[in-house]
Coordinates of N, CA, C and O in Angstrom, one line a residue:
X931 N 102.0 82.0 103.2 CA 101.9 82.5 104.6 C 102.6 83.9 104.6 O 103.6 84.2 104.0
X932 N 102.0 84.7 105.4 CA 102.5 86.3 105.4 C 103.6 86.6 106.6 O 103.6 86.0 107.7
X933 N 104.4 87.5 106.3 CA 104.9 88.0 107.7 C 104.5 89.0 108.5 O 103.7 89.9 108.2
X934 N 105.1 88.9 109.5 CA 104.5 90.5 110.1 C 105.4 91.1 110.7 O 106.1 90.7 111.5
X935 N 105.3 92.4 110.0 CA 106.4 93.4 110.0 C 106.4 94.9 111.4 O 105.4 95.6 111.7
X936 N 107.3 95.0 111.7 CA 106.5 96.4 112.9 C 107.8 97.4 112.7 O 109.1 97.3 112.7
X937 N 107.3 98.1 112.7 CA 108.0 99.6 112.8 C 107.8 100.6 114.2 O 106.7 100.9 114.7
X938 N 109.4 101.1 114.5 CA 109.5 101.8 115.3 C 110.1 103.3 115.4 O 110.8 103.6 114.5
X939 N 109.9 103.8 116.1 CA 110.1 105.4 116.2 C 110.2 105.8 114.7 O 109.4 105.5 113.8
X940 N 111.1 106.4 114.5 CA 111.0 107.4 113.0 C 110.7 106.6 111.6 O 110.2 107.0 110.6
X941 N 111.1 105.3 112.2 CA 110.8 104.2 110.8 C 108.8 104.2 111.1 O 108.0 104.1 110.2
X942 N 108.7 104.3 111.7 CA 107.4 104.1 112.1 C 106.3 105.3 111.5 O 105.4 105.1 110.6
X943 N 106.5 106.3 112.1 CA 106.5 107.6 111.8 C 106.6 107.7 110.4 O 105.6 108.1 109.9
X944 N 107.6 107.3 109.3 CA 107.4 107.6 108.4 C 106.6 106.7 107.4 O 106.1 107.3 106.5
X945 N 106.4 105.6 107.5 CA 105.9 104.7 107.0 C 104.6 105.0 107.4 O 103.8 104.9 106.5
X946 N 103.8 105.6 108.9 CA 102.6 105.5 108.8 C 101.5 104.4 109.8 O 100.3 104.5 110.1
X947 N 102.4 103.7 110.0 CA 101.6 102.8 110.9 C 102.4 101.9 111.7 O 103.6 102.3 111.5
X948 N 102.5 100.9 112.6 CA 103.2 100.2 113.8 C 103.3 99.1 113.5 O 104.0 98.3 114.1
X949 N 102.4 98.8 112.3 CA 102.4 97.0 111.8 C 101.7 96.8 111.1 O 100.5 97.1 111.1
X950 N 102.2 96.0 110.3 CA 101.6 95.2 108.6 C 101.9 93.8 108.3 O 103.1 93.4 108.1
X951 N 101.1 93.1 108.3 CA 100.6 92.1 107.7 C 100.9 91.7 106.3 O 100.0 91.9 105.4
X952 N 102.5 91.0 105.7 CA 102.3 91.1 104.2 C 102.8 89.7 103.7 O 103.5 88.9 104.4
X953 N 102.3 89.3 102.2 CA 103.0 88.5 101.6 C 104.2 89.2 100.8 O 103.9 90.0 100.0
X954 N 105.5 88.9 101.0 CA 106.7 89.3 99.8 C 106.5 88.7 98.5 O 105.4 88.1 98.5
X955 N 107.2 88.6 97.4 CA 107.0 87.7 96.8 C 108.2 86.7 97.0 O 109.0 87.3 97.7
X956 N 108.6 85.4 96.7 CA 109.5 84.4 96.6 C 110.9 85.2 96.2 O 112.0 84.6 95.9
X957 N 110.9 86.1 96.2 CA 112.4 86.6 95.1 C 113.0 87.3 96.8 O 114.2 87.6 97.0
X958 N 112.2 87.4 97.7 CA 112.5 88.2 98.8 C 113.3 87.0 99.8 O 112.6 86.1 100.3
X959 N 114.5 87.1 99.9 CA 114.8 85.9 100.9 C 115.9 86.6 101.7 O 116.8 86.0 102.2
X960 N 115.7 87.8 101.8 CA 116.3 88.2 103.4 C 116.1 89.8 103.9 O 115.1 90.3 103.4
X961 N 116.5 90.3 104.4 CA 116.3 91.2 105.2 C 116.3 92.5 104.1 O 115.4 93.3 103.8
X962 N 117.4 92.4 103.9 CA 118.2 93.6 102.8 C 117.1 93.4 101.7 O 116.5 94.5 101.4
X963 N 116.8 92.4 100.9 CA 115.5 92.1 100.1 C 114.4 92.5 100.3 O 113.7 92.9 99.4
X964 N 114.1 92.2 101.5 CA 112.3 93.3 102.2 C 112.6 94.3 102.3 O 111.7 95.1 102.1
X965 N 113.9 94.9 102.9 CA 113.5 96.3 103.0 C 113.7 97.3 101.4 O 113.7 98.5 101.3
X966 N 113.8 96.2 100.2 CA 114.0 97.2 99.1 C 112.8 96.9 98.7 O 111.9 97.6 98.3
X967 N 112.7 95.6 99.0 CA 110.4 95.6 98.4 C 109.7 96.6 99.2 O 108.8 97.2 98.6
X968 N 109.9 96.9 100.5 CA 108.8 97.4 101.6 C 108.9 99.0 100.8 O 107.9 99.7 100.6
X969 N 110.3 99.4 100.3 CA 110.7 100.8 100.0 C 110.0 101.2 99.0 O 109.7 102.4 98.8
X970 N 109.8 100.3 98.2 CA 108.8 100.3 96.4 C 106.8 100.6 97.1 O 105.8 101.1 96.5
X971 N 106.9 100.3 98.3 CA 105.5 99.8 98.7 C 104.3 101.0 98.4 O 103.3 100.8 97.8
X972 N 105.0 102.7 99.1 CA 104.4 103.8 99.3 C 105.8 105.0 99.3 O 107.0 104.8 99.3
X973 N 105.1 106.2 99.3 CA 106.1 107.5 99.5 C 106.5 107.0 100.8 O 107.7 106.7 100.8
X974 N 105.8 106.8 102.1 CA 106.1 106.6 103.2 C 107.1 105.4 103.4 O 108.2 105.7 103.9
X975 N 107.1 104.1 103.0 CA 108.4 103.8 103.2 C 109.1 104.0 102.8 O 110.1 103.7 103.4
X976 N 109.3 104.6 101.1 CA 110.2 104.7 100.5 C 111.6 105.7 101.5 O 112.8 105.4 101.6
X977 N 110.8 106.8 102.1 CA 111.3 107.6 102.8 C 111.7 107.0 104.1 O 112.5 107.6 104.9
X978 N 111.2 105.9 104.3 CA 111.9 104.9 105.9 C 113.1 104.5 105.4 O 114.1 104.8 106.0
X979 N 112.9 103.6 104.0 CA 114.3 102.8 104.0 C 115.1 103.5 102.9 O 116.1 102.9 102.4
X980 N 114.6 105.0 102.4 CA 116.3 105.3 101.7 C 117.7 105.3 102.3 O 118.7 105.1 101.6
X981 N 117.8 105.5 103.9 CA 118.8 104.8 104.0 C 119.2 103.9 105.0 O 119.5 104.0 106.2
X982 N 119.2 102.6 104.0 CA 119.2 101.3 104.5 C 120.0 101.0 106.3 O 119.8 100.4 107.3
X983 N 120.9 101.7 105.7 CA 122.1 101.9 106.8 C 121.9 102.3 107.8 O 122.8 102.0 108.7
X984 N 120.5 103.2 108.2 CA 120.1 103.7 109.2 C 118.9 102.9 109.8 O 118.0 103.4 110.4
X985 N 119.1 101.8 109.6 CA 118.1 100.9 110.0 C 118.4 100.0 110.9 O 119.6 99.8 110.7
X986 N 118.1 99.2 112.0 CA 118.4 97.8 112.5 C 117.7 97.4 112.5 O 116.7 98.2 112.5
X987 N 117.5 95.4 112.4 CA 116.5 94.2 112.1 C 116.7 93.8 112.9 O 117.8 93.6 113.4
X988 N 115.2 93.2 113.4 CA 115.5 92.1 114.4 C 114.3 91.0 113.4 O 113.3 91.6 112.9
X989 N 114.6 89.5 113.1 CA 114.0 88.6 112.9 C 113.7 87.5 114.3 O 114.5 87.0 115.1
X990 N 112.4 87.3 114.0 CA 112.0 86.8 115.3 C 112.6 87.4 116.4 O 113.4 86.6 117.0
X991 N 112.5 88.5 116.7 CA 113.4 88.9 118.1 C 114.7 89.2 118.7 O 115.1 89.7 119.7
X992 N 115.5 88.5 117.5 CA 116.7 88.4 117.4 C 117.8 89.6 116.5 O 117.9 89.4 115.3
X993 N 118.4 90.4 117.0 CA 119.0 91.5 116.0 C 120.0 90.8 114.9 O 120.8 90.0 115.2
X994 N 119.8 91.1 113.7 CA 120.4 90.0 112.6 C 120.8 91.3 111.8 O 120.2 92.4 111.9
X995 N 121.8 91.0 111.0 CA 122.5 91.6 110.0 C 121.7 91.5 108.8 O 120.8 90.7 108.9
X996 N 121.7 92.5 107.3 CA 121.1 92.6 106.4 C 120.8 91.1 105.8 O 119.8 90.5 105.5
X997 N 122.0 90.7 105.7 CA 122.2 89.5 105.2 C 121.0 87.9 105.4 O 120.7 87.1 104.6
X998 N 120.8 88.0 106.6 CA 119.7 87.2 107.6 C 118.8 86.5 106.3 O 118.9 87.0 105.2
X999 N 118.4 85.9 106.5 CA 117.0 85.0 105.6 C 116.6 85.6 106.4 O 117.1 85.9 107.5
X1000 N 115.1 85.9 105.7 CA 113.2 85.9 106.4 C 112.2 84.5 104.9 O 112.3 84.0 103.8
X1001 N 111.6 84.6 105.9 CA 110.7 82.9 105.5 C 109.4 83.7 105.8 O 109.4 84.8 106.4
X1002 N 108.5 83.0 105.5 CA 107.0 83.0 106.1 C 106.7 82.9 106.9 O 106.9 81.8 107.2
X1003 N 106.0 83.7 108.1 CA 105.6 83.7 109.3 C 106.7 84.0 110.0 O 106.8 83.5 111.1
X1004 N 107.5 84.7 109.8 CA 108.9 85.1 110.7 C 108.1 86.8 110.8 O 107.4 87.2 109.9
X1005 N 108.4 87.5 112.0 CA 107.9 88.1 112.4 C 109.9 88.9 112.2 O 111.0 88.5 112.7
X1006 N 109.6 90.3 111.3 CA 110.3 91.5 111.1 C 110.2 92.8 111.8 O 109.3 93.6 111.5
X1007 N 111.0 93.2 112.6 CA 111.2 94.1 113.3 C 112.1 95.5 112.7 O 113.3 95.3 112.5
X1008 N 111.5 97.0 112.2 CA 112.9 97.6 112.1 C 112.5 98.4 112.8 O 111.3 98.6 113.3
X1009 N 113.9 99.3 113.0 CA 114.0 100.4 114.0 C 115.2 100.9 114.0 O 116.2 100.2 113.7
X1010 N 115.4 102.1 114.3 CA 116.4 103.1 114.3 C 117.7 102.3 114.8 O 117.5 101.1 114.7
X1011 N 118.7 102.6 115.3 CA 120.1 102.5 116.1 C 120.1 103.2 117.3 O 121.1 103.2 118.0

């Protein structure tokens, strides 16, 4: 089962689009983990999440620390501070 991922303002902008549809692989089990997979993906994210730190998550809706699990069908949010 895939998640779905959405990007906002400059994360958005650089990545290219507002939302994606993805499978991670099994090795990905939290926040801080997708965004070093999503970073590998294209030039464009790589350039969203070089720095990690300038990021915030929300899982399902909720603003969560790097740390957070993501599962299947959990719906990922990033976006600026």
């Amino acid at each position: 089962m895939a998640m779905e991922i959405l990007y906002f303002a400059w994360v958005r902008q650089k990545v290219g689009q507002g939302a994606e549809t993805l499978e991670p692989p099994a090795e990905v089990a939290d926040v801080a983990g997708l965004m070093r997979w999503l970073a590998a993906r294209s030039p464009g994210h790589a350039a969203a999440f070089a720095q990690p730190g300038q990021i915030r998550a929300a899982v399902n809706q909720e603003f969560c620390p790097p740390d957070h699990p993501v599962r299947p069908g959990d719906e990922v949010a990033f976006f600026p501070p």
